Short mmCIF file of C-alpha atoms in Angstrom, two decimals:
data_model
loop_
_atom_site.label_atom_id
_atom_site.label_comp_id
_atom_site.label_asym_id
_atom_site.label_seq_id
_atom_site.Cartn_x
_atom_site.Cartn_y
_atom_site.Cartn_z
CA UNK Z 1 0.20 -16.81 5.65
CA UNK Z 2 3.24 -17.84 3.38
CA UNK Z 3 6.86 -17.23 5.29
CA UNK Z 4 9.14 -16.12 2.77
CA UNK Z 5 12.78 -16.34 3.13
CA UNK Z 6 16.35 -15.22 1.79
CA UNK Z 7 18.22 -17.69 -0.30
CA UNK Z 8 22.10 -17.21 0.29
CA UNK Z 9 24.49 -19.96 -0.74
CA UNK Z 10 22.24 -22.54 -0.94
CA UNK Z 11 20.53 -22.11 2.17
CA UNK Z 12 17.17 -20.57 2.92
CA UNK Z 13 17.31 -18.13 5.68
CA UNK Z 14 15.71 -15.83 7.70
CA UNK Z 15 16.26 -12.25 8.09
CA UNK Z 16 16.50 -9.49 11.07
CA UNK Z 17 13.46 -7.79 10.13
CA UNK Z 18 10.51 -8.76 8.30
CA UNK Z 19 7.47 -7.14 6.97
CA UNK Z 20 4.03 -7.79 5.32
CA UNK Z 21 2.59 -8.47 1.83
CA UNK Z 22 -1.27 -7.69 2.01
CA UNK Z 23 -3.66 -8.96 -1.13
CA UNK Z 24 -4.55 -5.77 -3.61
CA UNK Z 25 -8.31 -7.42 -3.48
CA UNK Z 26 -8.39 -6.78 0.19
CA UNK Z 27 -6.14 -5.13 2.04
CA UNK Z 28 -7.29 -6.92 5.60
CA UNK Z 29 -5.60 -9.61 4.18
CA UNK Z 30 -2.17 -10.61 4.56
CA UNK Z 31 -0.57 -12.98 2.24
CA UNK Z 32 2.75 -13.15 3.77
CA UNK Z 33 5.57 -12.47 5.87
CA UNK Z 34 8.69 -11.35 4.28
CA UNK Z 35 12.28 -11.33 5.19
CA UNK Z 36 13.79 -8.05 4.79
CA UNK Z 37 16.99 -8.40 3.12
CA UNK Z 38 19.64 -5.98 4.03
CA UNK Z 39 22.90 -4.77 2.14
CA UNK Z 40 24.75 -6.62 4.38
CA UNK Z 41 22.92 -10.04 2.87
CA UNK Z 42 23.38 -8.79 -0.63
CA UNK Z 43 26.84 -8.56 -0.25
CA UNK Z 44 26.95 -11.97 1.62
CA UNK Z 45 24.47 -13.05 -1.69
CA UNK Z 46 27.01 -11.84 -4.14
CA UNK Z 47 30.26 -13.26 -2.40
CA UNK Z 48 28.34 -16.65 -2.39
CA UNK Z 49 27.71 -16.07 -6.33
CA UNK Z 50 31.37 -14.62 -6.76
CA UNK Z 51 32.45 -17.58 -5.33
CA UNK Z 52 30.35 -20.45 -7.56
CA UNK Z 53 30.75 -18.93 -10.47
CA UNK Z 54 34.20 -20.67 -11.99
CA UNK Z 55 32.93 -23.76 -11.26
CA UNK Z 56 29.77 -22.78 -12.90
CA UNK Z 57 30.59 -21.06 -15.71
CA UNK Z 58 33.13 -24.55 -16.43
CA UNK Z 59 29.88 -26.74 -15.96
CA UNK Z 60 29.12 -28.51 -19.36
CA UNK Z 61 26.32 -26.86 -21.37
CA UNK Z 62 24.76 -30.12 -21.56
CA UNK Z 63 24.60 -30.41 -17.64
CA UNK Z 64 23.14 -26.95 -17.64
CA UNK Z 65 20.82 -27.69 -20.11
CA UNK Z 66 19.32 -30.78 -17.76
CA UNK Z 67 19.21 -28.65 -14.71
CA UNK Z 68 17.08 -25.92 -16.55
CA UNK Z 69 14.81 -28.85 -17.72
CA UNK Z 70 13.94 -30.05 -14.70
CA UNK Z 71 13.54 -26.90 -13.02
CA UNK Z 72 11.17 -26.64 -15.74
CA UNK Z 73 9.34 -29.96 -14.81
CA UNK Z 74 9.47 -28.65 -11.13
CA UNK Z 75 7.70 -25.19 -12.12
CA UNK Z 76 5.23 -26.87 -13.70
CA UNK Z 77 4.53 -29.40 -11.23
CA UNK Z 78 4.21 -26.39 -8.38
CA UNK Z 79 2.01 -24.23 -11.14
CA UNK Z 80 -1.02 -24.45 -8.79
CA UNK Z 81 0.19 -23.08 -5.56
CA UNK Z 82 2.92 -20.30 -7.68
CA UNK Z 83 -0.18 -18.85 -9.39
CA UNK Z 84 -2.07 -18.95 -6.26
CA UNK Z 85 0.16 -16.80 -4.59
CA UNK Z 86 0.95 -14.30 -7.85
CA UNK Z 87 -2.88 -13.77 -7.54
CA UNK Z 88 -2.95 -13.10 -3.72
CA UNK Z 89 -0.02 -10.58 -3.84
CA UNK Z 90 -0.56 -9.28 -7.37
CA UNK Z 91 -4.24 -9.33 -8.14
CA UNK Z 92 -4.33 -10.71 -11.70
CA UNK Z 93 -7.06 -13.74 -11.95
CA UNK Z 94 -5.66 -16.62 -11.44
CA UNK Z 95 -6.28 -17.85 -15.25
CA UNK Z 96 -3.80 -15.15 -16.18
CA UNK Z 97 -1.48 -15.89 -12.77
CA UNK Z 98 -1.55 -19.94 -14.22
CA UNK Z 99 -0.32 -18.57 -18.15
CA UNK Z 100 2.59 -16.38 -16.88
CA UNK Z 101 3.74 -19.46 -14.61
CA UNK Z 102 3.28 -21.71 -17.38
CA UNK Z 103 5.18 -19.41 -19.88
CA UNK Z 104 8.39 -19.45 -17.38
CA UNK Z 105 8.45 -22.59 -17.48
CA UNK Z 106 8.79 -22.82 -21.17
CA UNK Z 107 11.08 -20.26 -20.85
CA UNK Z 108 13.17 -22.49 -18.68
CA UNK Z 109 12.90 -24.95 -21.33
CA UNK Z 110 13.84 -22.95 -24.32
CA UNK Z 111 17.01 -22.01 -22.72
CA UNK Z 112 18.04 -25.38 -22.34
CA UNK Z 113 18.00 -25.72 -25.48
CA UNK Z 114 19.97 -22.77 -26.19
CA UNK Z 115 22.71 -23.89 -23.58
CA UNK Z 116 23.65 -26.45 -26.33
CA UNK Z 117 24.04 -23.71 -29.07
CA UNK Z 118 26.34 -21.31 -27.47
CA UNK Z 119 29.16 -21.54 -30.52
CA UNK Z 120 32.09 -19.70 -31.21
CA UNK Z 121 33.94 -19.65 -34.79
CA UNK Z 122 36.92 -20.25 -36.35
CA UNK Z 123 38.17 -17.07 -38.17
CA UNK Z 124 40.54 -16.99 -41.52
CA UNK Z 125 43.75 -15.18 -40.95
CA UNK Z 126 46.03 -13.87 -43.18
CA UNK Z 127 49.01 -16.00 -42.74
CA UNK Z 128 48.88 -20.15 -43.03
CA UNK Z 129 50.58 -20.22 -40.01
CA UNK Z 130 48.72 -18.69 -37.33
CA UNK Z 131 44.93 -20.10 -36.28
CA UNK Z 132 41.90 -17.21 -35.14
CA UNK Z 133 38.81 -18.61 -32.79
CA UNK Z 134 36.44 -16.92 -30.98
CA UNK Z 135 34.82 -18.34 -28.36
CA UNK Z 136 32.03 -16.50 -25.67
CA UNK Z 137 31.96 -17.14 -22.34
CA UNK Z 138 29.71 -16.33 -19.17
CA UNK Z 139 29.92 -12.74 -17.92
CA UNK Z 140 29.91 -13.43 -14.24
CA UNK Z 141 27.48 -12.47 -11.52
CA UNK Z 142 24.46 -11.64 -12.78
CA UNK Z 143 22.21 -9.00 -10.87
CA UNK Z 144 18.66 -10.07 -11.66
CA UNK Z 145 16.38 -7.07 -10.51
CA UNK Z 146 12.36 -8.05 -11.02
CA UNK Z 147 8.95 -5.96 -11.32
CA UNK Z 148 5.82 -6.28 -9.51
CA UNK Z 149 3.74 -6.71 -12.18
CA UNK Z 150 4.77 -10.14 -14.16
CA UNK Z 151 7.55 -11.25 -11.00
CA UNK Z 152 7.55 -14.80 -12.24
CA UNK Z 153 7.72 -13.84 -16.49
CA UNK Z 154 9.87 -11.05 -16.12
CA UNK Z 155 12.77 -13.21 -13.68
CA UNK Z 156 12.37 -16.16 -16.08
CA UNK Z 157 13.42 -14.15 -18.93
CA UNK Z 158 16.73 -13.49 -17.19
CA UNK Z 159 17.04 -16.34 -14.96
CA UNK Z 160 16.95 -18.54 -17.93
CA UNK Z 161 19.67 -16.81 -20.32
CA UNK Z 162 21.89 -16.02 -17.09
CA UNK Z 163 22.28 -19.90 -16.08
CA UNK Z 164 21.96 -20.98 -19.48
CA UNK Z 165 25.22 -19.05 -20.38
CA UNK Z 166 27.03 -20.09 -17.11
CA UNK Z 167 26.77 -16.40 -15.06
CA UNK Z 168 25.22 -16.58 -11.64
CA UNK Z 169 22.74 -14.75 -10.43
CA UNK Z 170 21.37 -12.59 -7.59
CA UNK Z 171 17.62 -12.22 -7.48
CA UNK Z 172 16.21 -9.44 -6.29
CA UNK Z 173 12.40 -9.85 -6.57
CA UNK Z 174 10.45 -6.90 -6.05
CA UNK Z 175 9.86 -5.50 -2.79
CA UNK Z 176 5.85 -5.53 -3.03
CA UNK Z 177 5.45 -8.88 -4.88
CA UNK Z 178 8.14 -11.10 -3.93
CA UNK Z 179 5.93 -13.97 -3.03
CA UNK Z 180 5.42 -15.72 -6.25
CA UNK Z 181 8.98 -15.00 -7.33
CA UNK Z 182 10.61 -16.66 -4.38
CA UNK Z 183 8.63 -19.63 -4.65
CA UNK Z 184 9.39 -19.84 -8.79
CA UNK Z 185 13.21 -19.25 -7.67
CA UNK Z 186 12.57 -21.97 -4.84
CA UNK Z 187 11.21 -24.55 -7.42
CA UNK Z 188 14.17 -24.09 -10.18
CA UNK Z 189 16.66 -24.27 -7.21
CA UNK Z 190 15.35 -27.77 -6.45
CA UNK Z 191 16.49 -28.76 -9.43
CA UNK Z 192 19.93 -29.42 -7.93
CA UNK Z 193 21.85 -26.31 -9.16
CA UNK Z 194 25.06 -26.14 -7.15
CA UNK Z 195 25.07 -23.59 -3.99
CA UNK Z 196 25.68 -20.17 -5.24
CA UNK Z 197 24.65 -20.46 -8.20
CA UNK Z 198 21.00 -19.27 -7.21
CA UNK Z 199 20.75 -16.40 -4.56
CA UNK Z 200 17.44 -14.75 -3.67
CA UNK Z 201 18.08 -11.37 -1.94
CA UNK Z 202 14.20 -9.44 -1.33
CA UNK Z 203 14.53 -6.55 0.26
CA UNK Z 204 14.46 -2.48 -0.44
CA UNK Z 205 15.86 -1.18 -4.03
CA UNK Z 206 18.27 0.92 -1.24
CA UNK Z 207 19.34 -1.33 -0.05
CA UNK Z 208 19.18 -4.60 -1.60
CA UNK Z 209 19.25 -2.86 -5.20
CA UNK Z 210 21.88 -0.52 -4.38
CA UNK Z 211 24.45 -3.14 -3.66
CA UNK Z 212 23.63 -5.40 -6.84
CA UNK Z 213 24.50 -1.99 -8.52
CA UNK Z 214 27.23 -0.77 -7.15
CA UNK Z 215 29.12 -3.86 -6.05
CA UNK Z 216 32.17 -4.06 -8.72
CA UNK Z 217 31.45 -7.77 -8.62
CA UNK Z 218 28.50 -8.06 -10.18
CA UNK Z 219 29.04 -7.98 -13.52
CA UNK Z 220 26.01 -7.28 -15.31
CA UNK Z 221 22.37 -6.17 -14.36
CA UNK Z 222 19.37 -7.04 -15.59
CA UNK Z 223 16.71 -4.56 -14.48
CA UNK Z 224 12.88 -4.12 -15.80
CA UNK Z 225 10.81 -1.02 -14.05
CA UNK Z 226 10.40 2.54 -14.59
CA UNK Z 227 12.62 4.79 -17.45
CA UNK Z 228 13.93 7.24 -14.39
CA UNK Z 229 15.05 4.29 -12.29
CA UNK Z 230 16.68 2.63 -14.93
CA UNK Z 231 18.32 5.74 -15.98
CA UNK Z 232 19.73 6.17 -12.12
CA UNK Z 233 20.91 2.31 -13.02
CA UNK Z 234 22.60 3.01 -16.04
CA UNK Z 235 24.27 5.93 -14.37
CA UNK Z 236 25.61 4.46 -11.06
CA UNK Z 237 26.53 1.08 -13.45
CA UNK Z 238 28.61 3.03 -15.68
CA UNK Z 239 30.84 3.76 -12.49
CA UNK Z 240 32.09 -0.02 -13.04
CA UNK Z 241 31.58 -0.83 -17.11
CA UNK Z 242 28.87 -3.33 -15.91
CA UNK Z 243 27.00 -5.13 -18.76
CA UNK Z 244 23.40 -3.85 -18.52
CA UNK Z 245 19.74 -4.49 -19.75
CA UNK Z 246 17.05 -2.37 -19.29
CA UNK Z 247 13.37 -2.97 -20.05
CA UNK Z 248 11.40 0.12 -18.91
CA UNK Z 249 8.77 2.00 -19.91
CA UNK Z 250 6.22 2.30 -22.70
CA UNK Z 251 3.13 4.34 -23.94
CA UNK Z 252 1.90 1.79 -26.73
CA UNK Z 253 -0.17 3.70 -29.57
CA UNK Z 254 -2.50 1.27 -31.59
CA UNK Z 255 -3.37 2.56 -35.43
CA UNK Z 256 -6.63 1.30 -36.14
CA UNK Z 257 -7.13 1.70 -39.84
CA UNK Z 258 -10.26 2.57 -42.15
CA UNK Z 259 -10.16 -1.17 -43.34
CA UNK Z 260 -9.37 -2.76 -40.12
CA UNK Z 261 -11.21 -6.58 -39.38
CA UNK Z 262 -13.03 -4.65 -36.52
CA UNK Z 263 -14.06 -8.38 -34.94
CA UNK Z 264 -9.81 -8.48 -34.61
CA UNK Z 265 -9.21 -5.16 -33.71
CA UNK Z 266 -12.20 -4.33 -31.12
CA UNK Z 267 -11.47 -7.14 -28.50
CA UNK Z 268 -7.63 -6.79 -29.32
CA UNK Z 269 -7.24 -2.91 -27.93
CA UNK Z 270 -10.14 -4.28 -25.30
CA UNK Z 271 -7.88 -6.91 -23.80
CA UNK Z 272 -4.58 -5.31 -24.16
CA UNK Z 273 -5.77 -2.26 -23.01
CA UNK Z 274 -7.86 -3.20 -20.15
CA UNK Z 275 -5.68 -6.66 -19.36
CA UNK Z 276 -4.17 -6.73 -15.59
CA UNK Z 277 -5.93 -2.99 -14.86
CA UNK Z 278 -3.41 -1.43 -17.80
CA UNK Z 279 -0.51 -2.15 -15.26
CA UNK Z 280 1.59 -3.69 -18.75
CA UNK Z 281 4.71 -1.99 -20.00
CA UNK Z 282 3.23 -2.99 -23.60
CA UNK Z 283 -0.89 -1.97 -23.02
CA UNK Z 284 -2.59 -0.16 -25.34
CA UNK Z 285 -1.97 3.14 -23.60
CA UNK Z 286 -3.74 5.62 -26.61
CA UNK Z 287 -5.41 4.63 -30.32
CA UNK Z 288 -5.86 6.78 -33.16
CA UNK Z 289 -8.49 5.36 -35.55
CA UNK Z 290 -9.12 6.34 -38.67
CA UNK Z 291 -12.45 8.66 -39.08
CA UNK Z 292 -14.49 6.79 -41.54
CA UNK Z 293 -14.18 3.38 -39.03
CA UNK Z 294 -14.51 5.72 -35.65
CA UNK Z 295 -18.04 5.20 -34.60
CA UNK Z 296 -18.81 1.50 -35.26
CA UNK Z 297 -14.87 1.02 -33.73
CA UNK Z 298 -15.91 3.05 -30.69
CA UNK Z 299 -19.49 1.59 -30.22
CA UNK Z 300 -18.17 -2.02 -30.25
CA UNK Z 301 -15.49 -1.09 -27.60
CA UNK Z 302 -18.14 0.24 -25.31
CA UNK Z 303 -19.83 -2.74 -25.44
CA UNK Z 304 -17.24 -5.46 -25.26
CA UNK Z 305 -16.01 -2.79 -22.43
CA UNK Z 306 -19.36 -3.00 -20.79
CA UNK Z 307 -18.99 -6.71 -20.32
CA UNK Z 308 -16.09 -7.20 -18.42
CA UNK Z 309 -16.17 -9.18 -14.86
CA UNK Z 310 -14.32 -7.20 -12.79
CA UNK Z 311 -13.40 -9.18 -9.12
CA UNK Z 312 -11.28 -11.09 -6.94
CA UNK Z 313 -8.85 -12.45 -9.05
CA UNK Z 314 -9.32 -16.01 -7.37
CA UNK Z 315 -13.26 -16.18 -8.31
CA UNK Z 316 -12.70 -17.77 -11.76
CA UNK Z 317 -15.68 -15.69 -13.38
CA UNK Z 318 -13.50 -12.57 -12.83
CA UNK Z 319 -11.85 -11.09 -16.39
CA UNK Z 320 -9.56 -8.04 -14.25
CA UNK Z 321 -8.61 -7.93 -10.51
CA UNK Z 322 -8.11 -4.77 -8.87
CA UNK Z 323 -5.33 -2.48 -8.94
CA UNK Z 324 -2.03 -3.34 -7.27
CA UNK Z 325 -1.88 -0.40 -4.75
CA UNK Z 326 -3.74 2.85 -4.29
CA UNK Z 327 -1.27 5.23 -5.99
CA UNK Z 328 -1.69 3.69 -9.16
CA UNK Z 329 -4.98 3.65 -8.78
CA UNK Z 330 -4.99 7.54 -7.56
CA UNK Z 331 -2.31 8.56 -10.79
CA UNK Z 332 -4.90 7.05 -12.60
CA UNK Z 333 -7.51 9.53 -11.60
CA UNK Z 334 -5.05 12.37 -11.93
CA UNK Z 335 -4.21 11.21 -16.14
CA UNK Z 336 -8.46 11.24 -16.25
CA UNK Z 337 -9.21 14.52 -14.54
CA UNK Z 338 -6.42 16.10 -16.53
CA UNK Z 339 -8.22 14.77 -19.92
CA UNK Z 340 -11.26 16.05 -18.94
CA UNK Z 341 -10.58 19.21 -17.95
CA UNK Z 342 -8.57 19.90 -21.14
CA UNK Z 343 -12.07 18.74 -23.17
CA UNK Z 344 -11.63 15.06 -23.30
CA UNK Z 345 -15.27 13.27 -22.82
CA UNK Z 346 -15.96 10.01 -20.61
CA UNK Z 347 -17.75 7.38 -22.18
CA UNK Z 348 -17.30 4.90 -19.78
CA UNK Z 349 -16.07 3.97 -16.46
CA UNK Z 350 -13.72 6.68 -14.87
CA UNK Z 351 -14.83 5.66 -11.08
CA UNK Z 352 -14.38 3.08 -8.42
CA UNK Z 353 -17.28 0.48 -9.04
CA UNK Z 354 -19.68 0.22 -6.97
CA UNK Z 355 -20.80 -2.63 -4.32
CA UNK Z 356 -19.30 -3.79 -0.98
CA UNK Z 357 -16.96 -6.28 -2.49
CA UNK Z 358 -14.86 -4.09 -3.94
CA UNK Z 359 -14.95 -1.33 -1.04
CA UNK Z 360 -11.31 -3.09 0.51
CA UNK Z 361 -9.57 -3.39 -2.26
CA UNK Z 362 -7.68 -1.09 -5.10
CA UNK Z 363 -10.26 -1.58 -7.41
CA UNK Z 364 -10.92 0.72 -10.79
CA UNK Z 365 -13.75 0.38 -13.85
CA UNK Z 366 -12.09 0.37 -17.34
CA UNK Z 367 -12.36 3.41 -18.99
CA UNK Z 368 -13.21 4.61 -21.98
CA UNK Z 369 -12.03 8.58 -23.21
CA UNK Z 370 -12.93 10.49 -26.85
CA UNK Z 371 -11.87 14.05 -27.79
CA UNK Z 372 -8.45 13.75 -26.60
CA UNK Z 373 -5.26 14.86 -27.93
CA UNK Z 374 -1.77 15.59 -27.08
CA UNK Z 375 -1.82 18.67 -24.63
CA UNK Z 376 -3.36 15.85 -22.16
CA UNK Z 377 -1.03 13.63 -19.87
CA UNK Z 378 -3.17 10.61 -20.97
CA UNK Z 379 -1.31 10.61 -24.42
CA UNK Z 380 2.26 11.61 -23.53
CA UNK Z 381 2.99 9.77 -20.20
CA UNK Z 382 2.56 5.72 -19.53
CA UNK Z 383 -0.93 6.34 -16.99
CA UNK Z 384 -0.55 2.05 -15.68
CA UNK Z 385 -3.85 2.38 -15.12
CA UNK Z 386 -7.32 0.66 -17.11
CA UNK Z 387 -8.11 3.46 -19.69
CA UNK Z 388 -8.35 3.39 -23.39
CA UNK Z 389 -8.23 7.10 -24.58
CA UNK Z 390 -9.68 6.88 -28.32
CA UNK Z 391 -8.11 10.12 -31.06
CA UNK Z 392 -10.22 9.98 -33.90
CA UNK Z 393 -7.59 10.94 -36.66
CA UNK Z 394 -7.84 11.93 -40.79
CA UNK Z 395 -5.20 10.28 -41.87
CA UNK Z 396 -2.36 7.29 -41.51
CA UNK Z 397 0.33 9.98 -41.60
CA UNK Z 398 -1.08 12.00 -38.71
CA UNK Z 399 -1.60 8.38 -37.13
CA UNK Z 400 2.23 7.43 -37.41
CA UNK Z 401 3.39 11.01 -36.63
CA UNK Z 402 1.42 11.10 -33.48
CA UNK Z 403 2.26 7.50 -32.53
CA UNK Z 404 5.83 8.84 -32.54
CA UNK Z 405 5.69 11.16 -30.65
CA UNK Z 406 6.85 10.06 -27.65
CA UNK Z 407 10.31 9.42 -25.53
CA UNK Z 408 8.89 5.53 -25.69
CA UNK Z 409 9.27 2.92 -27.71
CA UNK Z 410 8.45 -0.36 -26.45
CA UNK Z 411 5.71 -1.34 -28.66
CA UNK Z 412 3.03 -0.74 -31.18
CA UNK Z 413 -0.10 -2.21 -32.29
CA UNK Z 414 -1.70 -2.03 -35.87
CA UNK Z 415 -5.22 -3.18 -37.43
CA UNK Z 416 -5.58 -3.45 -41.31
CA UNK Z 417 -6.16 -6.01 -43.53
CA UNK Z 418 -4.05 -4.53 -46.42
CA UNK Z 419 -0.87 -6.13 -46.35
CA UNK Z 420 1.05 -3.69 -48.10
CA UNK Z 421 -0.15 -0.94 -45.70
CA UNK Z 422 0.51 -2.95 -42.82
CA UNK Z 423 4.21 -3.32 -43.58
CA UNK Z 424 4.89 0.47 -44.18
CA UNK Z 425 3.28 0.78 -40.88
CA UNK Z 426 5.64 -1.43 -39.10
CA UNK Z 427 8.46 0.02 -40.34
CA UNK Z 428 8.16 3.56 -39.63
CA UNK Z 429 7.00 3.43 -36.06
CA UNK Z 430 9.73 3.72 -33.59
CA UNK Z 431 9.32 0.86 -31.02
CA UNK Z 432 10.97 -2.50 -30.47
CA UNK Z 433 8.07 -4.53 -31.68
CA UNK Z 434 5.07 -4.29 -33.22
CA UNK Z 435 2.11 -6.57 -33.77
CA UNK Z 436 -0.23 -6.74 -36.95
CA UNK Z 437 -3.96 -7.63 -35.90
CA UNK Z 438 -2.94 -9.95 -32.55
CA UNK Z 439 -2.64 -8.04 -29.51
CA UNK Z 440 0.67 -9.27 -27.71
CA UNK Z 441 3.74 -8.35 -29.21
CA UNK Z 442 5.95 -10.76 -27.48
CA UNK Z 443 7.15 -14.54 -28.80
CA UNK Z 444 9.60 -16.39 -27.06
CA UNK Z 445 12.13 -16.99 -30.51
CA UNK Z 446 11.92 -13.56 -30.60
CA UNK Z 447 13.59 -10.75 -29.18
CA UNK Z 448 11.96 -8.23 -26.96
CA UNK Z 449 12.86 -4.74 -25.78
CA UNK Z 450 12.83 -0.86 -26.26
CA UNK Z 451 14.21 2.33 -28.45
CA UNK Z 452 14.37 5.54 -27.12
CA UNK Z 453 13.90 5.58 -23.51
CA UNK Z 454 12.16 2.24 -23.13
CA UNK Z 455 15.46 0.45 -22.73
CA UNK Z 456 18.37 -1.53 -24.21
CA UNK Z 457 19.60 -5.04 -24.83
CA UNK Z 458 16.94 -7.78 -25.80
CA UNK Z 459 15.20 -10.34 -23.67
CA UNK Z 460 14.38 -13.01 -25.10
CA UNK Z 461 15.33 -15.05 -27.71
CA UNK Z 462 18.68 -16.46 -28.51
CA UNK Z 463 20.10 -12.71 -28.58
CA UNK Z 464 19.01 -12.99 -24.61
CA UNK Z 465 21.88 -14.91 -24.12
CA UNK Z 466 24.40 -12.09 -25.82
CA UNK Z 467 23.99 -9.75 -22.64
CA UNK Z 468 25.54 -12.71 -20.71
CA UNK Z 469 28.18 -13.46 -22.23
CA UNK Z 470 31.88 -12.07 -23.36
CA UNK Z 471 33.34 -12.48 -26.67
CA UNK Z 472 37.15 -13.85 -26.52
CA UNK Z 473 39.54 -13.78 -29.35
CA UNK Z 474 42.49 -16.45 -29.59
CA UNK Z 475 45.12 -16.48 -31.90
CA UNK Z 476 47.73 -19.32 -32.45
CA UNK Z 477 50.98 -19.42 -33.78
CA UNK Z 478 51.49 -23.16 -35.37
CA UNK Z 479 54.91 -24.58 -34.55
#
């Protein structure tokens, strides 16, 4: 059973209180013991931040850049036991647990990079003797506030802007899968970053969170999670002008056209779909294909659906791992039930599976719905859950009108091989990203977020490292 610990100030602490992490693939087991943070260490957290930051945020860019490569080096030494515990506390197989540990660390790495390329400019000015230049500079303390789902992805994608731009940080990892994060935090720490600089804080969002948001210093907050919770962010935030970024929520449509490679399109909804038990702020959450392509698309689904290894995430046979908890698992029932009962019809799946290996854990067959439609809960709200319900549609304008309507807009998937069709597609659905016949939407050079209610600011990228930093204007009068 892993111990983990508080990080305040460069030491690693215990708490007052701790409690247990048990493993989604059986719930007999606990993974570890966890200090309970209180507001108390938060604000201890964010004095010790407060505190490092000038020195920081005056550290060379080169110097910051060789820190965030070796943390790198360290993640990727420790990639083993990280993704070992991500799949104990999480679920995921431990394939995927090893990819999202190796893809922080190149996320480390990329920012390092970027540290170097923070420029200002020099500005022309109307009279010869006066000189413009604008410079950016580091924000301050950075509130770093971290999913279950991806802990380790989702906390390098801020981590690595946040140091790379000089702000430091206060992690708070989530509450239910803090394990992994801690130990990813642990590993870039080791790197030699200066006390302060790095502060881990788990604990409740009530506590813990509350303080990162209301504390006036902390001065921006980087939050992924639910729409209403980042909402309630945004709103208590506003209280102090705090920089925020908010990745939330999503309810991905994927347009299948009647000319769609279906060898590209069937295993791409499959996977991004199905992937991590639909528990993905960018899964395939509803598809409209075209009519003339609907039965060969929905017969090779069912089969490539039928085929999926479903087990403990550490047996390296298994494609999905259970659930992360039982409400998710129970929601996902409720999004089902509702379909059905409003005429949708259940092709596959829809049930716990059966056999005494999955009987402790929160375990759920992919599913498969036809004959839905928009009255049903399945298409309107983000289920989290393994289930691919299938609209058979006439046309691509009822395709893009229905994939738009929605209060999300994370991301979108499309299948054609017409080129020309594929870029009107793109640019009238209303999401941050969208992907043409691949099934992830996300690349590190590029940036990633929301419209409507699925967020704002970018992650990311170089334009990552804009929500950490402040422009400054200065203008001199030459003697």
């Amino acid at each position: 059973m892993k111990a983990v610990q508080m990080l305040i100030d460069g030491d690693w602490r215990s708490a007052e209180s701790t409690y247990y992490v048990f493993n989604p693939a059986n719930i007999d087991e606990v993974v570890a013991e966890v200090a309970l943070g209180t507001r108390r260490d938060a604000q201890e957290a964010i004095e010790a931040a407060y505190r490092a930051f000038a020195s920081w945020a005056r550290t060379s860019p080169f110097e910051r850049a060789e820190l965030l490569k070796k943390a790198a080096t360290i993640v990727m030494e420790r990639i083993e036991e990280i993704a070992r515990l991500l799949t104990l506390e999480n679920g995921k197989p431990l394939k995927d647990s090893r990819k999202e540990i190796g893809f922080a660390a190149r996320v480390l790495q990329y920012y390092a990079e970027e540290a170097t390329r923070i420029f200002g400019e020099w500005v022309p000015t109307i009279s010869p003797s006066i000189r413009s230049i604008v410079i950016r500079q580091p924000v301050g303390v950075a509130g770093l506030i971290v999913p279950w789902n991806f802990p380790v992805d989702l906390l390098a994608w801020k981590l690595g802007p946040a140091l790379a731009a000089g702000c430091t940080v206060v992690i708070k990892p989530s509450s239910e899968a803090p394990v992994a994060a801690t130990e990813f935090a642990r590993a870039v720490n080791d790197a030699g970053f200066p006390p302060g600089v790095i502060n881990v804080v788990p604990g409740r969002a009530s506590e813990v969170g509350t303080e990162l948001v209301e504390n006036p210093k902390v001065a921006k907050l980087a939050f992924t999670g639910e729409t209403e919770t980042g909402k309630h962010i945004l709103e208590k935030a506003a209280r102090h002008l705090k920089r925020v970024s908010l990745e939330l929520g999503g309810n991905a449509p994927a347009i299948v056209c009647d000319d769609a490679p279906l060898e590209v399109a069937i295993p791409g909804c499959v996977r991004r779909a199905f992937s991590h038990m639909g528990q993905i702020c960018i899964s395939i959450n509803r598809v409209y294909v075209l009519e003339g392509i609907a039965d060969a698309f929905i017969e090779g689904v069912l089969e490539a659906t039928a085929k999926i290894k479903i087990g403990n995430g550490l047996d390296p046979e298994t494609e999905l791992g259970p659930m992360f908890r039982e409400e998710l698992r129970q929601r996902t029932k409720e999004h089902i039930e509702d379909a059905l009962e409003k005429g949708a019809r259940l092709l596959y799946g829809g049930s716990e599976p059966e056999g005494e290996e999955y009987k402790k854990g929160f375990f759920f067959t992919p599913t498969v719905l036809v004959d839905v439609d928009h009255r049903m809960r399945i298409m309107r709200e983000e289920t989290f859950g393994p289930v691919m319900p299938i609209m058979v549609v006439r046309s691509l304008e009822e395709a893009v009108s229905l994939a738009n309507d929605t209060r999300y807009g994370l991301a979108a998937y499309v299948f054609t091989k017409d080129l020309s069709r594929a870029i009107e597609l793109t640019e009238r659905l209303e999401v941050g990203g969208v992907a043409v016949n691949v099934n992830d939407v996300t690349e590190l050079q590029a940036p990633f977020g929301g419209w409507k209610q699925s967020g704002i600011g970018r992650e990311l990228s170089r334009h990552a490292l804009d929500g950490y930093l402040e422009y400054k204007h200065i203008r001199i009068g030459l003697a």
